[in-house]
PDB file of C-alpha atoms in Angstrom:
ATOM      1  CA  MET K 640     100.160 111.723 121.062  1.00 59.00           C
ATOM      2  CA  THR K 641     102.401 108.738 120.476  1.00 79.00           C
ATOM      3  CA  ARG K 642     103.629 107.446 117.179  1.00 90.00           C
ATOM      4  CA  ARG K 643     101.116 105.125 115.519  1.00 92.00           C
ATOM      5  CA  LEU K 644     101.623 102.813 112.549  1.00 91.00           C
ATOM      6  CA  ILE K 645      98.925 102.239 109.935  1.00 91.00           C
ATOM      7  CA  SER K 646      98.845  99.204 107.649  1.00 85.00           C
ATOM      8  CA  SER K 647      96.986  98.697 104.385  1.00 80.00           C
ATOM      9  CA  GLY K 648      97.129  94.932 104.775  1.00 76.00           C
ATOM     10  CA  SER K 649      99.575  94.634 101.882  1.00 74.00           C
ATOM     11  CA  LYS K 650     101.923  91.682 102.242  1.00 76.00           C
ATOM     12  CA  PHE K 651     104.759  93.978 101.166  1.00 78.00           C
ATOM     13  CA  GLU K 652     104.643  95.960 104.418  1.00 82.00           C
ATOM     14  CA  GLU K 653     105.566  92.979 106.577  1.00 84.00           C
ATOM     15  CA  GLU K 654     107.933  91.439 104.021  1.00 89.00           C
ATOM     16  CA  ILE K 655     109.917  94.649 103.505  1.00 88.00           C
ATOM     17  CA  GLY K 656     109.485  96.304 106.909  1.00 88.00           C
ATOM     18  CA  TYR K 657     107.532  99.509 106.434  1.00 90.00           C
ATOM     19  CA  SER K 658     104.113 100.975 107.230  1.00 87.00           C
ATOM     20  CA  ARG K 659     101.569 102.394 104.798  1.00 89.00           C
ATOM     21  CA  ALA K 660     101.465 105.436 107.066  1.00 94.00           C
ATOM     22  CA  VAL K 661     102.880 106.772 110.297  1.00 95.00           C
ATOM     23  CA  VAL K 662     100.978 109.195 112.507  1.00 96.00           C
ATOM     24  CA  ASP K 663     103.193 111.513 114.551  1.00 94.00           C
ATOM     25  CA  GLY K 664     101.219 114.180 116.374  1.00 92.00           C
ATOM     26  CA  ASP K 665      99.058 116.030 113.862  1.00 93.00           C
ATOM     27  CA  PHE K 666     101.173 114.842 110.930  1.00 96.00           C
ATOM     28  CA  ILE K 667     100.479 111.756 108.835  1.00 97.00           C
ATOM     29  CA  PHE K 668     103.220 110.466 106.551  1.00 98.00           C
ATOM     30  CA  VAL K 669     101.859 108.127 103.874  1.00 97.00           C
ATOM     31  CA  SER K 670     104.546 106.084 102.163  1.00 94.00           C
ATOM     32  CA  GLY K 671     104.815 105.615  98.428  1.00 91.00           C
ATOM     33  CA  THR K 672     101.529 104.049  97.375  1.00 93.00           C
ATOM     34  CA  THR K 673     100.735 102.383  94.075  1.00 94.00           C
ATOM     35  CA  GLY K 674      97.600 101.357  92.233  1.00 95.00           C
ATOM     36  CA  TYR K 675      97.343  97.855  93.682  1.00 91.00           C
ATOM     37  CA  ASP K 676      93.916  96.815  94.846  1.00 91.00           C
ATOM     38  CA  TYR K 677      95.020  95.302  98.149  1.00 82.00           C
ATOM     39  CA  ALA K 678      91.799  93.314  98.548  1.00 85.00           C
ATOM     40  CA  THR K 679      92.637  91.285  95.445  1.00 89.00           C
ATOM     41  CA  MET K 680      96.380  92.048  95.133  1.00 86.00           C
ATOM     42  CA  THR K 681      95.834  92.977  91.498  1.00 94.00           C
ATOM     43  CA  ILE K 682      96.787  95.992  89.432  1.00 96.00           C
ATOM     44  CA  VAL K 683      95.240  97.155  86.154  1.00 97.00           C
ATOM     45  CA  ASP K 684      97.360  98.349  83.229  1.00 96.00           C
ATOM     46  CA  ASP K 685      95.694 101.745  82.664  1.00 97.00           C
ATOM     47  CA  VAL K 686      97.678 104.557  84.339  1.00 98.00           C
ATOM     48  CA  ALA K 687      94.598 106.712  84.995  1.00 98.00           C
ATOM     49  CA  ALA K 688      92.874 103.798  86.733  1.00 98.00           C
ATOM     50  CA  GLN K 689      96.054 103.151  88.722  1.00 98.00           C
ATOM     51  CA  CYS K 690      96.142 106.803  89.774  1.00 98.00           C
ATOM     52  CA  GLU K 691      92.529 106.590  90.946  1.00 97.00           C
ATOM     53  CA  GLN K 692      93.225 103.379  92.924  1.00 97.00           C
ATOM     54  CA  THR K 693      96.376 104.896  94.391  1.00 97.00           C
ATOM     55  CA  LEU K 694      94.395 107.843  95.742  1.00 98.00           C
ATOM     56  CA  LYS K 695      91.742 105.477  97.140  1.00 96.00           C
ATOM     57  CA  ASN K 696      94.531 103.573  98.918  1.00 94.00           C
ATOM     58  CA  ILE K 697      95.958 106.812 100.300  1.00 96.00           C
ATOM     59  CA  SER K 698      92.506 107.991 101.354  1.00 96.00           C
ATOM     60  CA  ALA K 699      91.940 104.721 103.239  1.00 94.00           C
ATOM     61  CA  ALA K 700      95.225 105.160 105.121  1.00 94.00           C
ATOM     62  CA  LEU K 701      94.382 108.768 105.975  1.00 97.00           C
ATOM     63  CA  ALA K 702      90.925 107.743 107.206  1.00 96.00           C
ATOM     64  CA  GLN K 703      92.575 105.395 109.698  1.00 94.00           C
ATOM     65  CA  ALA K 704      94.448 108.461 110.985  1.00 94.00           C
ATOM     66  CA  ASP K 705      91.243 110.537 111.221  1.00 93.00           C
ATOM     67  CA  ALA K 706      92.261 112.635 108.204  1.00 96.00           C
ATOM     68  CA  THR K 707      91.213 113.070 104.589  1.00 96.00           C
ATOM     69  CA  LEU K 708      92.800 114.013 101.284  1.00 97.00           C
ATOM     70  CA  ALA K 709      91.811 117.600 102.113  1.00 96.00           C
ATOM     71  CA  ASP K 710      94.454 117.474 104.863  1.00 97.00           C
ATOM     72  CA  VAL K 711      97.302 116.718 102.415  1.00 98.00           C
ATOM     73  CA  VAL K 712      99.962 119.445 102.416  1.00 98.00           C
ATOM     74  CA  ARG K 713     102.689 117.758 100.338  1.00 98.00           C
ATOM     75  CA  MET K 714     102.623 115.235  97.483  1.00 98.00           C
ATOM     76  CA  LEU K 715     105.353 113.413  95.576  1.00 98.00           C
ATOM     77  CA  VAL K 716     104.356 111.680  92.334  1.00 98.00           C
ATOM     78  CA  ILE K 717     106.614 109.201  90.550  1.00 98.00           C
ATOM     79  CA  VAL K 718     105.894 107.936  87.041  1.00 98.00           C
ATOM     80  CA  PRO K 719     108.313 105.814  85.001  1.00 97.00           C
ATOM     81  CA  ARG K 720     107.033 107.055  81.636  1.00 96.00           C
ATOM     82  CA  ARG K 721     106.719 110.752  80.852  1.00 95.00           C
ATOM     83  CA  GLU K 722     103.659 110.085  78.690  1.00 96.00           C
ATOM     84  CA  ASP K 723     101.826 108.691  81.744  1.00 96.00           C
ATOM     85  CA  TRP K 724     101.852 112.025  83.573  1.00 96.00           C
ATOM     86  CA  ALA K 725      99.236 113.952  81.559  1.00 97.00           C
ATOM     87  CA  PRO K 726      96.513 111.248  81.799  1.00 97.00           C
ATOM     88  CA  CYS K 727      96.741 111.567  85.601  1.00 97.00           C
ATOM     89  CA  TRP K 728      96.105 115.320  85.712  1.00 97.00           C
ATOM     90  CA  PRO K 729      92.291 115.104  85.687  1.00 97.00           C
ATOM     91  CA  ILE K 730      92.303 112.553  88.517  1.00 97.00           C
ATOM     92  CA  LEU K 731      94.702 114.590  90.646  1.00 97.00           C
ATOM     93  CA  LYS K 732      92.652 117.726  90.016  1.00 97.00           C
ATOM     94  CA  LYS K 733      89.473 115.832  91.001  1.00 97.00           C
ATOM     95  CA  TYR K 734      90.976 114.943  94.388  1.00 96.00           C
ATOM     96  CA  PHE K 735      93.257 117.948  95.030  1.00 97.00           C
ATOM     97  CA  GLY K 736      91.801 120.800  92.952  1.00 94.00           C
ATOM     98  CA  GLU K 737      90.643 122.703  96.024  1.00 95.00           C
ATOM     99  CA  THR K 738      93.433 121.653  98.415  1.00 94.00           C
ATOM    100  CA  ARG K 739      96.334 122.169  96.000  1.00 97.00           C
ATOM    101  CA  PRO K 740      99.156 120.669  98.087  1.00 98.00           C
ATOM    102  CA  ALA K 741     102.792 121.405  97.326  1.00 98.00           C
ATOM    103  CA  SER K 742     103.813 118.792  94.771  1.00 97.00           C
ATOM    104  CA  THR K 743     106.814 117.315  92.992  1.00 97.00           C
ATOM    105  CA  LEU K 744     106.936 114.966  89.997  1.00 97.00           C
ATOM    106  CA  ILE K 745     109.818 112.554  89.420  1.00 97.00           C
ATOM    107  CA  HIS K 746     110.356 110.245  86.457  1.00 95.00           C
ATOM    108  CA  ALA K 747     111.928 107.016  87.758  1.00 96.00           C
ATOM    109  CA  GLN K 748     111.549 103.271  87.508  1.00 95.00           C
ATOM    110  CA  LEU K 749     109.227 101.616  90.026  1.00 94.00           C
ATOM    111  CA  GLN K 750     109.451  98.201  91.669  1.00 90.00           C
ATOM    112  CA  THR K 751     107.733  96.371  88.796  1.00 91.00           C
ATOM    113  CA  ASP K 752     106.868  97.265  85.218  1.00 94.00           C
ATOM    114  CA  ALA K 753     103.177  96.835  86.091  1.00 95.00           C
ATOM    115  CA  MET K 754     103.380  99.856  88.420  1.00 96.00           C
ATOM    116  CA  ARG K 755     102.865 103.018  86.389  1.00 97.00           C
ATOM    117  CA  ILE K 756     102.452 105.566  89.204  1.00 98.00           C
ATOM    118  CA  GLU K 757     103.444 105.892  92.849  1.00 97.00           C
ATOM    119  CA  ILE K 758     102.336 108.692  95.156  1.00 98.00           C
ATOM    120  CA  GLU K 759     103.580 109.701  98.605  1.00 98.00           C
ATOM    121  CA  VAL K 760     101.827 112.324 100.720  1.00 98.00           C
ATOM    122  CA  THR K 761     102.211 114.192 103.970  1.00 98.00           C
ATOM    123  CA  ALA K 762      99.057 115.385 105.666  1.00 98.00           C
ATOM    124  CA  ARG K 763      98.398 117.519 108.715  1.00 97.00           C
ATOM    125  CA  ARG K 764      95.157 116.975 110.560  1.00 88.00           C
ATOM    126  CA  GLN K 765      93.165 120.118 111.032  1.00 80.00           C
ATOM    127  CA  PRO K 766      90.980 120.717 114.061  1.00 70.00           C
ATOM    128  CA  ARG K 767      87.471 119.470 113.320  1.00 62.00           C
ATOM    129  CA  SER K 768      84.460 121.478 114.405  1.00 59.00           C
TER     130      SER K 768
END
């Protein structure tokens, strides 16, 4: 299988020079994804809602690679504010409670103050029956 690039349609991908995801064999590398609704290019202030939108954005990228969140093996979460981490736990458990990928949390500033969470994942497609 050749390398394939996946776009979310975000203007940032072309402006900056990156892809939402790259498929390389059975692996899918999804770049740092935030809670922007790319259809409207808006972002809400609530961190839990941003987390939910972020995972929807990641799920959409994985679907284009014929994968799902159940295929995620590694996750990196970045939040600028420590107090924003705990409100995201129920959302992450909702999506990854059964899969339980390896995960790391980093506290760091993001591109804009409006962004309150960014998530990057690596997935490996499993054979489908």
